[in-house]
Tab-separated table of C-alpha atoms in Angstrom:
chain	number	residue	atom	x	y	z
A	1	MET	CA	4.627	6.321	19.119
A	2	PRO	CA	3.840	2.614	19.597
A	3	ALA	CA	1.574	1.129	16.943
A	4	PRO	CA	-1.913	0.088	18.098
A	5	ARG	CA	-2.546	-3.582	18.839
A	6	TRP	CA	-4.809	-4.080	15.835
A	7	LEU	CA	-1.878	-3.276	13.535
A	8	GLY	CA	0.592	-5.717	15.071
A	9	GLY	CA	1.036	-9.203	13.636
A	10	HIS	CA	1.734	-10.984	10.406
A	11	ALA	CA	1.056	-8.840	7.353
A	12	ALA	CA	-1.508	-11.317	5.987
A	13	GLU	CA	-3.535	-10.998	9.204
A	14	VAL	CA	-3.244	-7.219	9.417
A	15	ALA	CA	-3.972	-6.465	5.751
A	16	PRO	CA	-7.770	-7.000	5.782
A	17	ARG	CA	-8.019	-4.918	8.956
A	18	LEU	CA	-6.713	-1.940	6.977
A	19	LEU	CA	-9.651	-1.949	4.569
A	20	GLY	CA	-11.722	1.154	5.262
A	21	ALA	CA	-8.887	2.828	7.180
A	22	LEU	CA	-8.263	6.507	6.498
A	23	LEU	CA	-4.891	7.669	5.213
A	24	VAL	CA	-4.280	11.413	5.562
A	25	ALA	CA	-1.335	13.186	3.931
A	26	THR	CA	-0.468	16.843	4.453
A	27	VAL	CA	2.221	17.852	1.988
A	28	ASP	CA	3.245	21.444	1.209
A	29	GLY	CA	0.327	22.666	3.287
A	30	GLU	CA	-2.257	20.704	1.276
A	31	SER	CA	-4.205	17.775	2.706
A	32	VAL	CA	-5.677	14.732	0.962
A	33	SER	CA	-7.513	11.852	2.653
A	34	VAL	CA	-7.996	8.392	1.145
A	35	ARG	CA	-10.219	5.563	2.409
A	36	LEU	CA	-8.391	2.314	1.681
A	37	THR	CA	-10.206	-0.228	-0.489
A	38	GLU	CA	-7.403	-2.568	-1.640
A	39	VAL	CA	-4.209	-3.842	0.001
A	40	GLU	CA	-1.640	-6.628	-0.364
A	41	ALA	CA	0.407	-8.427	2.287
A	42	TYR	CA	4.123	-9.169	1.953
A	43	GLY	CA	6.004	-11.468	4.304
A	44	GLY	CA	9.529	-11.620	5.598
A	45	GLU	CA	12.956	-13.060	5.064
A	46	GLY	CA	12.947	-16.618	3.680
A	47	GLU	CA	9.137	-16.711	3.827
A	48	ASP	CA	7.621	-14.865	0.872
A	49	PRO	CA	9.356	-15.032	-2.544
A	50	GLY	CA	7.250	-12.068	-3.688
A	51	SER	CA	8.594	-9.808	-0.952
A	52	HIS	CA	11.481	-7.317	-1.038
A	53	ALA	CA	12.630	-8.861	2.244
A	54	PHE	CA	12.777	-12.467	1.027
A	55	ARG	CA	16.555	-12.703	0.660
A	56	ARG	CA	17.879	-10.348	3.335
A	57	GLU	CA	17.803	-6.852	4.767
A	58	THR	CA	19.275	-4.182	2.485
A	59	PRO	CA	19.486	-0.377	2.617
A	60	ARG	CA	16.456	-0.233	0.301
A	61	ASN	CA	14.166	-2.426	2.424
A	62	ALA	CA	15.543	-1.570	5.884
A	63	THR	CA	12.332	0.187	6.949
A	64	MET	CA	10.442	-3.062	6.372
A	65	PHE	CA	12.498	-4.606	9.207
A	66	GLY	CA	11.781	-1.685	11.522
A	67	ARG	CA	9.085	-0.832	14.004
A	68	PRO	CA	5.437	-1.565	13.167
A	69	GLY	CA	3.320	1.425	12.224
A	70	ARG	CA	6.006	3.010	10.054
A	71	ALA	CA	5.592	3.929	6.395
A	72	TYR	CA	7.767	1.931	4.007
A	73	VAL	CA	8.041	3.930	0.768
A	74	TYR	CA	10.019	2.635	-2.185
A	75	PHE	CA	10.648	3.637	-5.795
A	76	THR	CA	9.717	1.184	-8.548
A	77	TYR	CA	10.188	0.900	-12.303
A	78	GLY	CA	12.281	4.051	-12.130
A	79	MET	CA	9.195	6.238	-12.035
A	80	HIS	CA	6.680	5.463	-9.239
A	81	TRP	CA	6.521	5.560	-5.438
A	82	CYS	CA	4.685	2.823	-3.527
A	83	LEU	CA	3.486	3.067	0.077
A	84	ASN	CA	3.379	0.254	2.638
A	85	VAL	CA	2.585	-0.080	6.335
A	86	VAL	CA	5.101	-2.063	8.411
A	87	THR	CA	3.338	-4.609	10.630
A	88	GLN	CA	5.774	-7.060	12.201
A	89	SER	CA	7.817	-6.567	15.355
A	90	GLU	CA	11.151	-4.799	14.952
A	91	GLY	CA	13.749	-7.015	13.285
A	92	VAL	CA	11.137	-9.172	11.535
A	93	ALA	CA	10.127	-7.970	8.089
A	94	GLY	CA	6.490	-7.677	7.050
A	95	ALA	CA	4.413	-4.963	5.428
A	96	VAL	CA	1.132	-4.228	3.692
A	97	LEU	CA	1.159	-2.497	0.321
A	98	LEU	CA	-1.594	0.125	0.062
A	99	ARG	CA	-2.856	-0.538	-3.453
A	100	ALA	CA	-5.944	1.636	-3.870
A	101	GLY	CA	-8.543	3.806	-2.200
A	102	GLU	CA	-11.242	6.421	-2.538
A	103	VAL	CA	-10.299	10.079	-2.155
A	104	VAL	CA	-12.741	11.384	0.444
A	105	ASP	CA	-11.193	14.767	1.187
A	106	GLY	CA	-8.921	17.091	-0.760
A	107	LEU	CA	-10.421	16.170	-4.137
A	108	ASP	CA	-9.271	19.374	-5.804
A	109	VAL	CA	-5.694	18.774	-4.690
A	110	ALA	CA	-5.764	15.131	-5.820
A	111	ARG	CA	-7.243	16.119	-9.196
A	112	ARG	CA	-4.525	18.687	-9.735
A	113	ARG	CA	-1.814	16.157	-8.935
A	114	ARG	CA	-3.327	13.373	-11.025
A	115	GLY	CA	-4.921	15.356	-13.854
A	116	VAL	CA	-8.151	17.325	-14.066
A	117	ASP	CA	-9.654	14.872	-16.574
A	118	ILE	CA	-9.153	11.826	-14.354
A	119	ARG	CA	-12.370	10.311	-13.028
A	120	ASP	CA	-12.715	10.484	-9.251
A	121	ARG	CA	-12.765	6.690	-8.911
A	122	ASP	CA	-9.397	6.534	-10.684
A	123	LEU	CA	-7.591	9.169	-8.608
A	124	ALA	CA	-6.081	6.607	-6.224
A	125	ARG	CA	-6.924	3.393	-8.102
A	126	GLY	CA	-3.540	1.664	-8.011
A	127	PRO	CA	-0.446	2.029	-5.791
A	128	ALA	CA	1.347	4.650	-7.915
A	129	ARG	CA	-1.847	6.643	-8.414
A	130	LEU	CA	-2.504	6.543	-4.674
A	131	THR	CA	0.899	7.988	-3.779
A	132	THR	CA	0.612	10.644	-6.490
A	133	ALA	CA	-2.815	11.737	-5.271
A	134	LEU	CA	-1.509	11.944	-1.693
A	135	GLY	CA	1.782	13.611	-2.630
A	136	VAL	CA	3.788	10.794	-1.037
A	137	THR	CA	7.464	10.388	-2.001
A	138	GLY	CA	10.521	8.706	-0.548
A	139	ALA	CA	10.919	11.649	1.816
A	140	LEU	CA	8.175	10.025	3.923
A	141	ASP	CA	9.868	6.637	4.222
A	142	GLY	CA	10.024	5.671	7.896
A	143	VAL	CA	7.386	8.161	9.057
A	144	ASP	CA	5.437	7.085	12.147
A	145	LEU	CA	1.881	6.786	10.829
A	146	PHE	CA	0.425	7.042	14.331
A	147	ASP	CA	2.151	10.271	15.307
A	148	PRO	CA	-0.612	12.920	15.092
A	149	SER	CA	1.955	15.542	14.104
A	150	ALA	CA	3.357	13.512	11.200
A	151	PRO	CA	2.672	14.576	7.598
A	152	LEU	CA	1.222	11.141	6.889
A	153	THR	CA	-1.148	9.435	9.326
A	154	LEU	CA	-3.315	6.327	9.417
A	155	ARG	CA	-6.641	6.152	11.230
A	156	PRO	CA	-8.425	2.836	11.859
A	157	PRO	CA	-11.645	2.039	10.020
A	158	ALA	CA	-14.870	3.051	11.725
A	159	ARG	CA	-15.886	-0.613	11.587
A	160	ARG	CA	-14.301	-3.852	10.458
A	161	ALA	CA	-15.136	-4.875	6.896
A	162	THR	CA	-17.629	-7.760	6.843
A	163	ARG	CA	-17.157	-8.636	3.146
A	164	VAL	CA	-13.591	-8.967	1.912
A	165	GLY	CA	-12.456	-10.147	-1.504
A	166	ILE	CA	-9.297	-12.276	-1.650
A	167	SER	CA	-7.042	-13.138	-4.560
A	168	ALA	CA	-3.450	-13.656	-5.603
A	169	ARG	CA	-1.352	-10.500	-5.623
A	170	THR	CA	-1.236	-8.295	-8.694
A	171	GLY	CA	1.852	-8.659	-10.863
A	172	VAL	CA	3.660	-11.097	-8.568
A	173	GLY	CA	5.338	-13.915	-10.479
A	174	GLY	CA	7.466	-16.930	-9.667
A	175	ALA	CA	7.000	-18.964	-6.500
A	176	GLY	CA	5.051	-16.127	-4.848
A	177	ALA	CA	2.460	-15.898	-7.626
A	178	PRO	CA	-0.323	-18.072	-6.129
A	179	THR	CA	-0.156	-16.640	-2.605
A	180	PRO	CA	-3.673	-15.251	-1.876
A	181	TRP	CA	-2.632	-12.120	-0.015
A	182	ARG	CA	-4.517	-9.446	-1.955
A	183	PHE	CA	-7.525	-8.123	-0.028
A	184	TYR	CA	-10.153	-5.699	-1.284
A	185	LEU	CA	-13.644	-4.359	-0.691
A	186	PRO	CA	-16.002	-5.941	-3.251
A	187	ASP	CA	-18.076	-3.644	-5.485
A	188	GLU	CA	-15.874	-0.638	-4.712
A	189	PRO	CA	-15.179	1.277	-7.956
A	190	SER	CA	-11.788	2.463	-6.680
A	191	VAL	CA	-10.384	-1.100	-6.496
A	192	SER	CA	-7.797	-1.672	-9.226
A	193	PRO	CA	-8.186	-4.536	-11.713
A	194	TYR	CA	-6.263	-7.711	-10.974
A	195	ARG	CA	-3.430	-8.437	-13.380
A	196	ALA	CA	-1.292	-11.548	-13.331
A	197	ALA	CA	2.456	-11.210	-13.755
A	198	GLN	CA	3.598	-11.095	-17.369
A	199	PRO	CA	6.434	-13.397	-18.400
A	200	ARG	CA	9.613	-11.540	-19.186
A	201	ARG	CA	10.637	-11.643	-22.824
A	202	ARG	CA	14.173	-12.710	-23.552
A	203	VAL	CA	16.100	-10.396	-25.801
A	204	ALA	CA	17.986	-12.187	-28.528
A	205	PRO	CA	21.770	-11.675	-28.375
């Protein structure tokens, strides 16, 4: 299905519009809903040094160059899945990383997936925690988020956020470090703490 107009455009313009949107995942017959409270924008080829698409299209990032409204799911650090929403027109890379949110439905399912001792505010407080709570894996890469029959759907916020926090992106180093493309809802306990990129230590030969 075609993505709605409010989702189309540069990722940095679309990202704040996603705050308050509802993400619903139905996996193995169990449903979890998350209200988004923190996102980050990533640009395209030759534009954003912090983006997977900066150098060129590859098999790993191909979804990022696809149609807007698709889920771009990738594996990171050899252990976590991260979920993005593709925003640019087909052939032009751009996506918004869904960093954190509040679980508003399916709490029991999210607690079981994340751990029964985890506080509710921490269930989806960070990109890897969010995908774990929702049950999202690479099997959902490329899913049309606006197809009502899809296992993962995105619903627009009931109203546009009037207060939006802005900062540099978490953990992004190098030339992309200062880009202020992290957007979040202030005073929301589910927003993850900002962390600057850590310099890589050189291992002595």
